[in-house]
């Protein structure tokens, strides 16, 4: 008893114990719920119909999914498509983000500061943004059906079906969305790389191409590996992009099967979870087994920059300026334009110069009697939209406060007990949800919330969002807490200063920038989240699910307006945080 009381007398141990129990329940509990759901009988589902059972347990779902008549369509094809999508997304993100990181940090390319600032926009924006822009730009009534996109309206050029729908556009859009990952991770390595090895190779008359492939690239491989692991897991669980661009994956197949084949759909979610856990294991193995070579001398302060030539530095900058403007600025212009069109795809104001065709009805209509709006008021007068907007803001604020606080406490407690197995367990529980695909986490909380009666409540959304985004805060807090010397807090302990005062007066002020980031990242991520929440509430409860509802109704002006509102809100929040704290996602990479 004395040992227990002594152990619990230290605040970090008590925090670690409480958080360990809470995180185990909120992380492992939903996983157990979804695994159990795969063998349960679902009334009205195919397992109940074919087995004649109304309740209890059965292995029918597993047998039918893996060996049944529809196993090819329901499992093998979506699994193959998902893996292809994840692999090509990784390749695209690493190449696009990595090349841009190299040009910013190791060459004399022009306009670095501007390019570095807007390159990260696609990741800040909602994931489906570029997918909708792709549709609005390239779709045509002759090839894809529906209304014509901007390209057909202006030039008459009709892109082939493989360009408009399927693997290519889905992988391209996701690669652009996750390219900032590669830019941040690989760019940081390029910027801080020791130039001594490259200088030694140059002295030995080694060709520049050989230096790049035999010296430079191996030094950035850890960052490339980290990018691949993060992007692969995220791409596997992506729902909006393949859904909008008509590509069947495990995520889209789950939504398709979730009613008639509920148990088999849960198995698909479990398969996505297994891949997430396997990725976490690979990351641990790669990190722990990595060889490390150090030298006695210090790091060279000189960075060898590649000269792109008198014209090359401008040509390269212009190419990336066009690309980044298309992926960062054009979506905002596109969504704004869509909200003023009289009908979807009617670009007569451009093709015929008929600017009078533009209309404000989608924004300013104050009644629901206009038949062209299908019984809806304009965006500015639409209570459903604004209730959903304040709903997602409420969820985002609550997730931010909870995830930021819990993550900070996890970082503090784990840094104080860094050699403890229990601390390592708690840290792993806090980080695991990040590597699980968002849809599988959403499915787990859907089953979990339905079982305890909190489905379609803000409480369930807040719990799911908090658990999913705790890793942002915990990693940020852990890294910052490890930088603090133990003597700082020990001096306060000697003065008998209570623990809560030590936290608020000493520890938090010292590392406020990292801690504020731990609060803001969950906030902005929750604002643009659809995949995690789409199964947990009705479509009109929050703004991201309401957008999906308007798309299904064909009211693209409303969905474009919601996209615009979300993008502007997120960009304003990001700018305010940068202004107040000086924090920037691309700060220090070399965009000067």
PDB file of N, CA and C in Angstrom, residues 302-336:
ATOM      1  N   UNK A 302      27.809  24.972 -44.422  1.00  0.00           N
ATOM      2  CA  UNK A 302      27.582  25.336 -45.813  1.00  0.00           C
ATOM      3  C   UNK A 302      26.632  24.347 -46.478  1.00  0.00           C
ATOM      4  N   UNK A 303      25.660  24.843 -47.216  1.00  0.00           N
ATOM      5  CA  UNK A 303      24.756  24.003 -47.979  1.00  0.00           C
ATOM      6  C   UNK A 303      25.084  24.191 -49.454  1.00  0.00           C
ATOM      7  N   UNK A 304      25.411  23.089 -50.111  1.00  0.00           N
ATOM      8  CA  UNK A 304      25.775  23.180 -51.522  1.00  0.00           C
ATOM      9  C   UNK A 304      24.511  23.342 -52.358  1.00  0.00           C
ATOM     10  N   UNK A 305      24.379  24.500 -53.000  1.00  0.00           N
ATOM     11  CA  UNK A 305      23.194  24.782 -53.801  1.00  0.00           C
ATOM     12  C   UNK A 305      23.485  24.520 -55.275  1.00  0.00           C
ATOM     13  N   UNK A 306      22.491  23.963 -55.943  1.00  0.00           N
ATOM     14  CA  UNK A 306      22.600  23.674 -57.370  1.00  0.00           C
ATOM     15  C   UNK A 306      22.156  24.901 -58.147  1.00  0.00           C
ATOM     16  N   UNK A 307      22.974  25.309 -59.098  1.00  0.00           N
ATOM     17  CA  UNK A 307      22.658  26.471 -59.924  1.00  0.00           C
ATOM     18  C   UNK A 307      21.805  26.027 -61.108  1.00  0.00           C
ATOM     19  N   UNK A 308      20.562  26.518 -61.173  1.00  0.00           N
ATOM     20  CA  UNK A 308      19.647  26.137 -62.253  1.00  0.00           C
ATOM     21  C   UNK A 308      19.882  26.938 -63.520  1.00  0.00           C
ATOM     22  N   UNK A 309      20.802  27.872 -63.477  1.00  0.00           N
ATOM     23  CA  UNK A 309      21.078  28.677 -64.660  1.00  0.00           C
ATOM     24  C   UNK A 309      20.319  29.989 -64.655  1.00  0.00           C
ATOM     25  N   UNK A 310      20.742  30.873 -65.536  1.00  0.00           N
ATOM     26  CA  UNK A 310      20.173  32.222 -65.583  1.00  0.00           C
ATOM     27  C   UNK A 310      18.672  32.203 -65.867  1.00  0.00           C
ATOM     28  N   UNK A 311      18.242  31.327 -66.791  1.00  0.00           N
ATOM     29  CA  UNK A 311      16.825  31.251 -67.140  1.00  0.00           C
ATOM     30  C   UNK A 311      16.127  30.109 -66.403  1.00  0.00           C
ATOM     31  N   UNK A 312      16.874  29.059 -66.069  1.00  0.00           N
ATOM     32  CA  UNK A 312      16.278  27.887 -65.437  1.00  0.00           C
ATOM     33  C   UNK A 312      15.629  28.194 -64.105  1.00  0.00           C
ATOM     34  N   UNK A 313      16.225  29.102 -63.336  1.00  0.00           N
ATOM     35  CA  UNK A 313      15.657  29.413 -62.017  1.00  0.00           C
ATOM     36  C   UNK A 313      14.308  30.109 -62.134  1.00  0.00           C
ATOM     37  N   UNK A 314      14.090  30.818 -63.245  1.00  0.00           N
ATOM     38  CA  UNK A 314      12.796  31.462 -63.456  1.00  0.00           C
ATOM     39  C   UNK A 314      11.791  30.488 -64.082  1.00  0.00           C
ATOM     40  N   UNK A 315      12.256  29.680 -65.045  1.00  0.00           N
ATOM     41  CA  UNK A 315      11.363  28.714 -65.717  1.00  0.00           C
ATOM     42  C   UNK A 315      10.816  27.710 -64.704  1.00  0.00           C
ATOM     43  N   UNK A 316      11.697  27.179 -63.856  1.00  0.00           N
ATOM     44  CA  UNK A 316      11.273  26.216 -62.838  1.00  0.00           C
ATOM     45  C   UNK A 316      10.264  26.839 -61.881  1.00  0.00           C
ATOM     46  N   UNK A 317      10.547  28.078 -61.486  1.00  0.00           N
ATOM     47  CA  UNK A 317       9.636  28.771 -60.567  1.00  0.00           C
ATOM     48  C   UNK A 317       8.272  28.991 -61.210  1.00  0.00           C
ATOM     49  N   UNK A 318       8.248  29.346 -62.491  1.00  0.00           N
ATOM     50  CA  UNK A 318       6.980  29.601 -63.182  1.00  0.00           C
ATOM     51  C   UNK A 318       6.170  28.315 -63.307  1.00  0.00           C
ATOM     52  N   UNK A 319       6.854  27.188 -63.596  1.00  0.00           N
ATOM     53  CA  UNK A 319       6.160  25.897 -63.699  1.00  0.00           C
ATOM     54  C   UNK A 319       5.464  25.554 -62.383  1.00  0.00           C
ATOM     55  N   UNK A 320       6.194  25.676 -61.275  1.00  0.00           N
ATOM     56  CA  UNK A 320       5.598  25.351 -59.979  1.00  0.00           C
ATOM     57  C   UNK A 320       4.596  26.404 -59.542  1.00  0.00           C
ATOM     58  N   UNK A 321       4.773  27.632 -60.005  1.00  0.00           N
ATOM     59  CA  UNK A 321       3.796  28.674 -59.683  1.00  0.00           C
ATOM     60  C   UNK A 321       2.453  28.347 -60.333  1.00  0.00           C
ATOM     61  N   UNK A 322       2.480  27.882 -61.585  1.00  0.00           N
ATOM     62  CA  UNK A 322       1.250  27.491 -62.269  1.00  0.00           C
ATOM     63  C   UNK A 322       0.595  26.304 -61.571  1.00  0.00           C
ATOM     64  N   UNK A 323       1.419  25.299 -61.222  1.00  0.00           N
ATOM     65  CA  UNK A 323       0.887  24.109 -60.554  1.00  0.00           C
ATOM     66  C   UNK A 323       0.265  24.452 -59.204  1.00  0.00           C
ATOM     67  N   UNK A 324       0.968  25.235 -58.400  1.00  0.00           N
ATOM     68  CA  UNK A 324       0.473  25.553 -57.066  1.00  0.00           C
ATOM     69  C   UNK A 324      -0.728  26.487 -57.107  1.00  0.00           C
ATOM     70  N   UNK A 325      -0.775  27.390 -58.085  1.00  0.00           N
ATOM     71  CA  UNK A 325      -1.949  28.249 -58.221  1.00  0.00           C
ATOM     72  C   UNK A 325      -3.178  27.424 -58.595  1.00  0.00           C
ATOM     73  N   UNK A 326      -2.980  26.405 -59.433  1.00  0.00           N
ATOM     74  CA  UNK A 326      -4.095  25.543 -59.822  1.00  0.00           C
ATOM     75  C   UNK A 326      -4.599  24.728 -58.626  1.00  0.00           C
ATOM     76  N   UNK A 327      -3.697  24.228 -57.794  1.00  0.00           N
ATOM     77  CA  UNK A 327      -4.103  23.377 -56.678  1.00  0.00           C
ATOM     78  C   UNK A 327      -4.473  24.160 -55.428  1.00  0.00           C
ATOM     79  N   UNK A 328      -4.107  25.421 -55.354  1.00  0.00           N
ATOM     80  CA  UNK A 328      -4.314  26.185 -54.119  1.00  0.00           C
ATOM     81  C   UNK A 328      -5.292  27.348 -54.269  1.00  0.00           C
ATOM     82  N   UNK A 329      -5.149  28.126 -55.337  1.00  0.00           N
ATOM     83  CA  UNK A 329      -5.976  29.321 -55.510  1.00  0.00           C
ATOM     84  C   UNK A 329      -7.194  29.039 -56.384  1.00  0.00           C
ATOM     85  N   UNK A 330      -6.996  28.247 -57.444  1.00  0.00           N
ATOM     86  CA  UNK A 330      -8.104  27.965 -58.362  1.00  0.00           C
ATOM     87  C   UNK A 330      -9.312  27.327 -57.672  1.00  0.00           C
ATOM     88  N   UNK A 331      -9.144  26.379 -56.711  1.00  0.00           N
ATOM     89  CA  UNK A 331     -10.329  25.816 -56.048  1.00  0.00           C
ATOM     90  C   UNK A 331     -11.220  26.870 -55.409  1.00  0.00           C
ATOM     91  N   UNK A 332     -10.621  27.884 -54.803  1.00  0.00           N
ATOM     92  CA  UNK A 332     -11.422  28.935 -54.175  1.00  0.00           C
ATOM     93  C   UNK A 332     -12.206  29.709 -55.239  1.00  0.00           C
ATOM     94  N   UNK A 333     -11.528  30.045 -56.344  1.00  0.00           N
ATOM     95  CA  UNK A 333     -12.195  30.762 -57.436  1.00  0.00           C
ATOM     96  C   UNK A 333     -13.290  29.895 -58.052  1.00  0.00           C
ATOM     97  N   UNK A 334     -12.998  28.604 -58.224  1.00  0.00           N
ATOM     98  CA  UNK A 334     -13.958  27.684 -58.846  1.00  0.00           C
ATOM     99  C   UNK A 334     -15.227  27.568 -58.029  1.00  0.00           C
ATOM    100  N   UNK A 335     -15.096  27.365 -56.711  1.00  0.00           N
ATOM    101  CA  UNK A 335     -16.276  27.220 -55.867  1.00  0.00           C
ATOM    102  C   UNK A 335     -17.078  28.520 -55.807  1.00  0.00           C
ATOM    103  N   UNK A 336     -16.363  29.640 -55.758  1.00  0.00           N
ATOM    104  CA  UNK A 336     -17.065  30.918 -55.748  1.00  0.00           C
ATOM    105  C   UNK A 336     -17.865  31.103 -57.042  1.00  0.00           C
TER     106      UNK A 336
END
